[in-house]
mmCIF file of C-alpha atoms in Angstrom:
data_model
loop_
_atom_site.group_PDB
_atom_site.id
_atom_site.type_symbol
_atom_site.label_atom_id
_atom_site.label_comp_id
_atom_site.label_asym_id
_atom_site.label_seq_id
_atom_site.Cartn_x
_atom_site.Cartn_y
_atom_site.Cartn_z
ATOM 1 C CA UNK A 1347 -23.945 7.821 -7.132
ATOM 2 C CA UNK A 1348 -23.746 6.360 -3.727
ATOM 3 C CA UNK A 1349 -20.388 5.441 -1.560
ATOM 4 C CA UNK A 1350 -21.285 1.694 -2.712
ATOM 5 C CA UNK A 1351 -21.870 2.123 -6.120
ATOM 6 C CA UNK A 1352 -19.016 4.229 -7.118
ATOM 7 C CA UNK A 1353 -16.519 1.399 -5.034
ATOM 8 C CA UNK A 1354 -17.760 -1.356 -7.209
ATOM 9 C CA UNK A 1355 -17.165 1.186 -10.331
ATOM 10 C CA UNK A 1356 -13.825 1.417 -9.267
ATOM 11 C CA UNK A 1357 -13.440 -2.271 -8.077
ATOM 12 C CA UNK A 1358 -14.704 -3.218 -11.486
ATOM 13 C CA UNK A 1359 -11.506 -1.438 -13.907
ATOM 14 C CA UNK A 1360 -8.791 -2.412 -11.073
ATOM 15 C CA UNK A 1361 -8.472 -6.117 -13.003
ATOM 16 C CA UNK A 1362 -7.598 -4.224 -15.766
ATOM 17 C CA UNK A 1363 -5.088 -1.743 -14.582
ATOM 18 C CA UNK A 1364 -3.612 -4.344 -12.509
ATOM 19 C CA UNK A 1365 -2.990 -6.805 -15.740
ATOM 20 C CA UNK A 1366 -1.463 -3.595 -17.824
ATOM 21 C CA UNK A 1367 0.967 -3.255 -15.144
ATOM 22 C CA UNK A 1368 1.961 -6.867 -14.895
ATOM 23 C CA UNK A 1369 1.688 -6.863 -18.526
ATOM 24 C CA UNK A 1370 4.807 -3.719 -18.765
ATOM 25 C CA UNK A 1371 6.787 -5.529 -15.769
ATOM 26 C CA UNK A 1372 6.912 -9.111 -17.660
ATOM 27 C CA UNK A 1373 7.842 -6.356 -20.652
ATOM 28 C CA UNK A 1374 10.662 -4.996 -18.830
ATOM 29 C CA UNK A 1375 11.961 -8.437 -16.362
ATOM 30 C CA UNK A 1376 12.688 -9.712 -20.486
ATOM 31 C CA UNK A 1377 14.566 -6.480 -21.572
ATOM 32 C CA UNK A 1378 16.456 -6.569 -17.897
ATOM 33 C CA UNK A 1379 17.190 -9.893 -18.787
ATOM 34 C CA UNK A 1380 18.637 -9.380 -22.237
ATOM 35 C CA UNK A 1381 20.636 -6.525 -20.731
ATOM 36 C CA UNK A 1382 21.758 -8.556 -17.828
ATOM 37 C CA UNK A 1383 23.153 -11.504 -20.650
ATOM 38 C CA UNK A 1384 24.522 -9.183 -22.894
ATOM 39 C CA UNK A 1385 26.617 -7.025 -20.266
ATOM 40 C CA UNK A 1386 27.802 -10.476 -18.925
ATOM 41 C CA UNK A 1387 29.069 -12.000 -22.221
ATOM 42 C CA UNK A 1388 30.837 -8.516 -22.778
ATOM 43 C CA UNK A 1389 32.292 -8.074 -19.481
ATOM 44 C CA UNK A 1390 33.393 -12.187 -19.593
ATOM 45 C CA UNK A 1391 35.319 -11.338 -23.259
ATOM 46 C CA UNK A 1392 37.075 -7.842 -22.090
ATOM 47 C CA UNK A 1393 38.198 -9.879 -18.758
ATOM 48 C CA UNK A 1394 39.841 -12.310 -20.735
ATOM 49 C CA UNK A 1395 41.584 -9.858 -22.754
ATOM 50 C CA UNK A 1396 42.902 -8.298 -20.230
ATOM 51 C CA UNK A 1397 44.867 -11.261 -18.753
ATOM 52 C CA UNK A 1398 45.789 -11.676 -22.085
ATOM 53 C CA UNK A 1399 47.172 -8.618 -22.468
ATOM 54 C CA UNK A 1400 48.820 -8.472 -18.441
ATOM 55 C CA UNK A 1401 50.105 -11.871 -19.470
ATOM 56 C CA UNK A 1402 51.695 -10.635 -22.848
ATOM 57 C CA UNK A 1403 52.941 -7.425 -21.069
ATOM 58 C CA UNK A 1404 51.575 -5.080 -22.656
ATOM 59 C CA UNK A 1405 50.320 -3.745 -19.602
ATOM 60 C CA UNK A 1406 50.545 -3.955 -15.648
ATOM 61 C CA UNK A 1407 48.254 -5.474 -13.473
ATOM 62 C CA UNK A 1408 47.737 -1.795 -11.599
ATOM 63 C CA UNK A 1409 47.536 -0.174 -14.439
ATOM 64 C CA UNK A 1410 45.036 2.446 -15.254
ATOM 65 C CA UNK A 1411 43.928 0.779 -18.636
ATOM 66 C CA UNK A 1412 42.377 -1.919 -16.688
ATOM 67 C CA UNK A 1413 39.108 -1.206 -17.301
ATOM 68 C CA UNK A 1414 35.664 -1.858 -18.549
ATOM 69 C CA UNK A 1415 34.231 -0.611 -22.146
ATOM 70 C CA UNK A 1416 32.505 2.258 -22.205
ATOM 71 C CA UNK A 1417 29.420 0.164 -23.663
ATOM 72 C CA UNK A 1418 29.921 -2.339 -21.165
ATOM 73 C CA UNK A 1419 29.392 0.725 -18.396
ATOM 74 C CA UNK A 1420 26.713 1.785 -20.435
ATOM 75 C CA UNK A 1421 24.734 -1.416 -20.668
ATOM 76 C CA UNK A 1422 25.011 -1.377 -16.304
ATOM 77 C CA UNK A 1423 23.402 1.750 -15.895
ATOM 78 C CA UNK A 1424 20.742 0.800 -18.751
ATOM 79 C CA UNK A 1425 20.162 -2.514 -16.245
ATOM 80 C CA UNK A 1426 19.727 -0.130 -13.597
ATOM 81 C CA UNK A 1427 17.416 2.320 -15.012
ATOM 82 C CA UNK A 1428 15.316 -0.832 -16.108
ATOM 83 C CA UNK A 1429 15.076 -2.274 -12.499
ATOM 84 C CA UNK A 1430 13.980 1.017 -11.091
ATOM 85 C CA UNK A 1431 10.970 1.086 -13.588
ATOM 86 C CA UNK A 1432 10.427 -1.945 -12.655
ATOM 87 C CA UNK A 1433 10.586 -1.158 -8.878
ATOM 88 C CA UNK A 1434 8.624 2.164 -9.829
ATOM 89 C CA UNK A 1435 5.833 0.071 -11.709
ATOM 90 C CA UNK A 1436 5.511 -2.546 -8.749
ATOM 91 C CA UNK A 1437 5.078 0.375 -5.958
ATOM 92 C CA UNK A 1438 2.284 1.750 -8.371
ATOM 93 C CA UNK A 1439 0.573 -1.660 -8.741
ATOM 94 C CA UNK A 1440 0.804 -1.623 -5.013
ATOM 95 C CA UNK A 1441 -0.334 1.331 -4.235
ATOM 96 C CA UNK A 1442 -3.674 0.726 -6.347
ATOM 97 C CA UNK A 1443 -5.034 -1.988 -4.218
ATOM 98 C CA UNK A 1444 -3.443 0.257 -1.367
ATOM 99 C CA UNK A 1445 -6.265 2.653 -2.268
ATOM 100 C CA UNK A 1446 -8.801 0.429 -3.092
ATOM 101 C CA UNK A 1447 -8.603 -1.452 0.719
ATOM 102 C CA UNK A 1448 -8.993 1.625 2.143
ATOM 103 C CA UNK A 1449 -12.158 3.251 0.533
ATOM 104 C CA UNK A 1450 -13.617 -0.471 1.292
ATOM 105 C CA UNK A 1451 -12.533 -0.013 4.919
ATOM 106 C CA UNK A 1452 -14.156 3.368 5.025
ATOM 107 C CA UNK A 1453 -17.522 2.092 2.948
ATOM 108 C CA UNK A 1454 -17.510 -0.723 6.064
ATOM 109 C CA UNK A 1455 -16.868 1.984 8.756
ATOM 110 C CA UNK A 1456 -19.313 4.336 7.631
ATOM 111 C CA UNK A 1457 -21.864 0.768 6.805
ATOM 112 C CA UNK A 1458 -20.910 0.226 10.354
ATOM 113 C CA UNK A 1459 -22.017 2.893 11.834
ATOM 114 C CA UNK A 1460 -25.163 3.163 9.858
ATOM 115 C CA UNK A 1461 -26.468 -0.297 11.333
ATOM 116 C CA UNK A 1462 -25.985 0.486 14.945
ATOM 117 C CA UNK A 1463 -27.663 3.981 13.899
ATOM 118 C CA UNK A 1464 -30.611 1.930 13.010
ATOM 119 C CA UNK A 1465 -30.385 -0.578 16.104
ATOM 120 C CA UNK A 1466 -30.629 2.032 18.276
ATOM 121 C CA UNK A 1467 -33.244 4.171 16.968
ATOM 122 C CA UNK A 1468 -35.081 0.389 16.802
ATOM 123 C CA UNK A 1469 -34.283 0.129 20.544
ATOM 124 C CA UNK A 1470 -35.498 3.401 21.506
ATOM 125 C CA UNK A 1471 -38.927 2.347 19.749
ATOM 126 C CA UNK A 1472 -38.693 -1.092 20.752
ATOM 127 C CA UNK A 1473 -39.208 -2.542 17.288
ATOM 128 C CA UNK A 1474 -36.891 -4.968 15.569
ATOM 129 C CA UNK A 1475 -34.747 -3.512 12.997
ATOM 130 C CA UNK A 1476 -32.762 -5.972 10.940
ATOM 131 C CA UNK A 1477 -32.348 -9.706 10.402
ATOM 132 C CA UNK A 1478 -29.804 -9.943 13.644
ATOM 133 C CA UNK A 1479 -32.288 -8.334 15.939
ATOM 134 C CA UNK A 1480 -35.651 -10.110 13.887
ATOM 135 C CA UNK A 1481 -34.045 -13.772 13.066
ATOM 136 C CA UNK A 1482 -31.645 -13.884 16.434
ATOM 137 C CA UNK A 1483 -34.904 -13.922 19.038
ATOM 138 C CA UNK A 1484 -36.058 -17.519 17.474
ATOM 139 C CA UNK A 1485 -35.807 -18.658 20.738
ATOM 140 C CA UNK A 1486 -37.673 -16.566 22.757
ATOM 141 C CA UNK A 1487 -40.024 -15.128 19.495
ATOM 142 C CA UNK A 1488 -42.818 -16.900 18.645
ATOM 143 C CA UNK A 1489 -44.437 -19.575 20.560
ATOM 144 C CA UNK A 1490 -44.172 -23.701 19.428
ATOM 145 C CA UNK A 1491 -46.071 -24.153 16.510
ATOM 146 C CA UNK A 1492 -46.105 -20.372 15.545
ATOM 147 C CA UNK A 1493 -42.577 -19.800 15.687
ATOM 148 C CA UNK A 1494 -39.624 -19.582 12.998
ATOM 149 C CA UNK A 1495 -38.826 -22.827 12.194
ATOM 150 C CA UNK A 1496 -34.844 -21.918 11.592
ATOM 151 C CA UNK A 1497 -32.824 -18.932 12.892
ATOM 152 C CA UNK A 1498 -29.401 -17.778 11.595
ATOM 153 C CA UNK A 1499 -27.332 -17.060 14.475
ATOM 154 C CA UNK A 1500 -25.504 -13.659 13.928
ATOM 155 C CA UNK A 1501 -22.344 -14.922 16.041
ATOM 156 C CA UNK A 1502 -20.266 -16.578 13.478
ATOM 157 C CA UNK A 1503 -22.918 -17.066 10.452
ATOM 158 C CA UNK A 1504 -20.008 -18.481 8.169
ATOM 159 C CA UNK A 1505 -18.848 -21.001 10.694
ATOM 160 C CA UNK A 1506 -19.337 -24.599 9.097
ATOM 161 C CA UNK A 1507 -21.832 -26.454 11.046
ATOM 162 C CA UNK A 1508 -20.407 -28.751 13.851
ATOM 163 C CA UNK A 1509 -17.088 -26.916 14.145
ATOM 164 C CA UNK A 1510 -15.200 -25.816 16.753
ATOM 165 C CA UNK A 1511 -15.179 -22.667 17.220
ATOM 166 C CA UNK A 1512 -12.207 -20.892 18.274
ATOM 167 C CA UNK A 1513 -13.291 -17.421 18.955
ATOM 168 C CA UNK A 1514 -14.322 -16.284 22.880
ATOM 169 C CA UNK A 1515 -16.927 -17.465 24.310
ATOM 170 C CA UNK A 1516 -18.994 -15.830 26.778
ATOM 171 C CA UNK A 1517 -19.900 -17.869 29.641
ATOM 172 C CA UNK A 1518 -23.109 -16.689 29.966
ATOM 173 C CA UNK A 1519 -24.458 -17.257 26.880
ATOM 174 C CA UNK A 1520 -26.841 -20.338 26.029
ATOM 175 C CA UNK A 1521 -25.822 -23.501 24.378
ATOM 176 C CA UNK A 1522 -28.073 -25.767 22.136
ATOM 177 C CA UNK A 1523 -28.256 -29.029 20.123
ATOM 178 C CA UNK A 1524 -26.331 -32.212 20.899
ATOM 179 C CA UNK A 1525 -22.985 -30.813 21.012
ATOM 180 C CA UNK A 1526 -23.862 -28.389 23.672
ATOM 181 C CA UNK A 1527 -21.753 -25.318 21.330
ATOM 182 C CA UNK A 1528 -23.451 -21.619 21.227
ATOM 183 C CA UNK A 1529 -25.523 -20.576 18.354
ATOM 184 C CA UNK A 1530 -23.482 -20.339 15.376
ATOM 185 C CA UNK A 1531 -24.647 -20.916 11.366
ATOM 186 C CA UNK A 1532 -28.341 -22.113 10.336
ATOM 187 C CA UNK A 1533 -30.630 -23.549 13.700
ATOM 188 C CA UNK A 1534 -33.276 -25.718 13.349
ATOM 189 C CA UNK A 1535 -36.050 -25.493 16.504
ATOM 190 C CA UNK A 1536 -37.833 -29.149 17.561
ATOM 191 C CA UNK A 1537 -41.585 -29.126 17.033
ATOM 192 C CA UNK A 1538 -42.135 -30.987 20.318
ATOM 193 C CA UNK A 1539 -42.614 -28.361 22.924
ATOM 194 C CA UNK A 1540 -41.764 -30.271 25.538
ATOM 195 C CA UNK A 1541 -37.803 -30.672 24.006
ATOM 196 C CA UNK A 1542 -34.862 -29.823 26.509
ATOM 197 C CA UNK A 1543 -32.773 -29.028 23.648
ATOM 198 C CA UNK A 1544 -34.974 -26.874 21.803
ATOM 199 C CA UNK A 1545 -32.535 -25.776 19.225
ATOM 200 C CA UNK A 1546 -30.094 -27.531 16.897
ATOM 201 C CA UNK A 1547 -27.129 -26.601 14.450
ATOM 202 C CA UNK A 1548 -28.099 -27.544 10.818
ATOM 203 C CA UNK A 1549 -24.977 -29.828 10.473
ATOM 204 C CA UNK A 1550 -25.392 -31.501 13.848
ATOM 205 C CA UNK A 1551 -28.586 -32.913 12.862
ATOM 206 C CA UNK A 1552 -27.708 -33.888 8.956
ATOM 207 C CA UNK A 1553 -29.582 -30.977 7.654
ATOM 208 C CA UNK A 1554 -28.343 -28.646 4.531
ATOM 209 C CA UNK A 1555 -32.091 -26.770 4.132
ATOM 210 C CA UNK A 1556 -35.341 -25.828 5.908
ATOM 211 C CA UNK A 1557 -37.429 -28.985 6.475
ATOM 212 C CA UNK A 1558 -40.292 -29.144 5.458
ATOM 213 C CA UNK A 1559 -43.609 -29.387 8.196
ATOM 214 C CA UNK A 1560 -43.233 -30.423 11.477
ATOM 215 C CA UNK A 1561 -39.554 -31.734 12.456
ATOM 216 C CA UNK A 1562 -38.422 -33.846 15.829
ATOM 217 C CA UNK A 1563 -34.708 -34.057 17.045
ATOM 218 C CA UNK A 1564 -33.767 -37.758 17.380
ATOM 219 C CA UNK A 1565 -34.607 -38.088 21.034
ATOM 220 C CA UNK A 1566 -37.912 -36.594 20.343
ATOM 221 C CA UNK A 1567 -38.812 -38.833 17.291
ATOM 222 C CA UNK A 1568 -38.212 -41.743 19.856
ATOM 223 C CA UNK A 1569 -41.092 -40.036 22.171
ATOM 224 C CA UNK A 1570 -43.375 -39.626 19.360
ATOM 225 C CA UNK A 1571 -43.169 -43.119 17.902
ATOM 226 C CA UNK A 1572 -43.500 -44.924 21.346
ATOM 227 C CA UNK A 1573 -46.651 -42.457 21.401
ATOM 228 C CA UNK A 1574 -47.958 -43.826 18.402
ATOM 229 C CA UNK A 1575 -47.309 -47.281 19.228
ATOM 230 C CA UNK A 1576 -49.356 -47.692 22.569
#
């Protein structure tokens, strides 16, 4: 069983353990709780019978028979023993995903690791490896007509289209489309070969999918139907 499949075995039953747990704390907040109203009622009633009793004179306000019930004690340290389990319980709960974060952070490290393995044994044969290295070069790949017609830019794939990004920037990089950003999410190239933007974010240009055939950026379009109109 690989490093994968035996995290998303134990990924799978953590739901589980994780709802018995919650299941034995509700379980013991309810008996706490009954514990808790019960010692406060008791303690409440022997109060009051104690000022009765300092009031009637039967005994003095420093006297050693002011005191609680030994089942009033009792019930306290039952309260207590009940919030450690629950304290105990929590830590244990805690602990589980504890675990569970860090064999995913090793399965990522050792993921990591395995990729730029493969990048540079790609750049040592000068091949392209994976979809970064294969689906980043849309721009300088294949020629107009030949090339991809989208790319998915590697630097922040999950960033919505048209948003600002907020990570750093490096000022040497390229930008593209309207908004003049870096690549980020889905691309889109211009089929006119003579376009000075070339490239343009999906959501920049009203586009959710691939289009379909040949596809001009606005500017372009303008070109191509004052072509077709002489």
């Amino acid at each position: 069983m690989s490093f994968l499949e035996d995290f998303q075995a134990n990924i799978e039953a953590l739901p589980n353990h994780l709802r018995r747990k919650y299941a034995l704390l509700r379980d013991l907040d309810k008996s706490l709780q009954g514990v808790q109203t019960q010692n406060e009622q008791r303690c409440e009633k022997e109060i009051e019978d104690m000022l009765q009793r300092i009031k009637g004179g039967n005994v003095t306000p420093d006297s050693s028979l002011i005191k609680f019930s030994d089942e009033a004690l009792d019930e306290q340290k039952h309260a207590i023993r009940i919030a450690d389990e629950k304290v105990a319980l929590a830590s244990q709960a805690y602990d589980l995903v504890d675990a569970h974060i860090q064999q995913l952070d090793q399965y990522l490290k050792k993921f990591d690791e395995e990729l730029r393995l493969e990048r540079d044994n790609a750049a040592v044969a000068g091949a392209p490896t994976t979809t970064e290295n294969t689906v980043k070069s849309g721009r300088s790949g294949e020629g107009k007509g030949g090339r991809k017609k989208t790319r998915l830019a590697t630097a922040a794939a999950a960033t919505p289209s048209g948003m600002d990004l907020d990570l750093p920037v490096d000022p040497n990089e390229p930008t593209y489309c309207f908004c003049n950003q870096v690549s980020y999410g889905e691309m889109v190239a211009c089929d006119n070969p003579n376009c000075k933007i070339e490239w343009f974010h999906y959501g920049c240009v009203g586009l959710k999918e691939q289009p379909k055939g040949k596809w001009f950026c606005a500017d372009c379009a303008g070109t191509q139907k004052k072509r077709r109109g002489k």
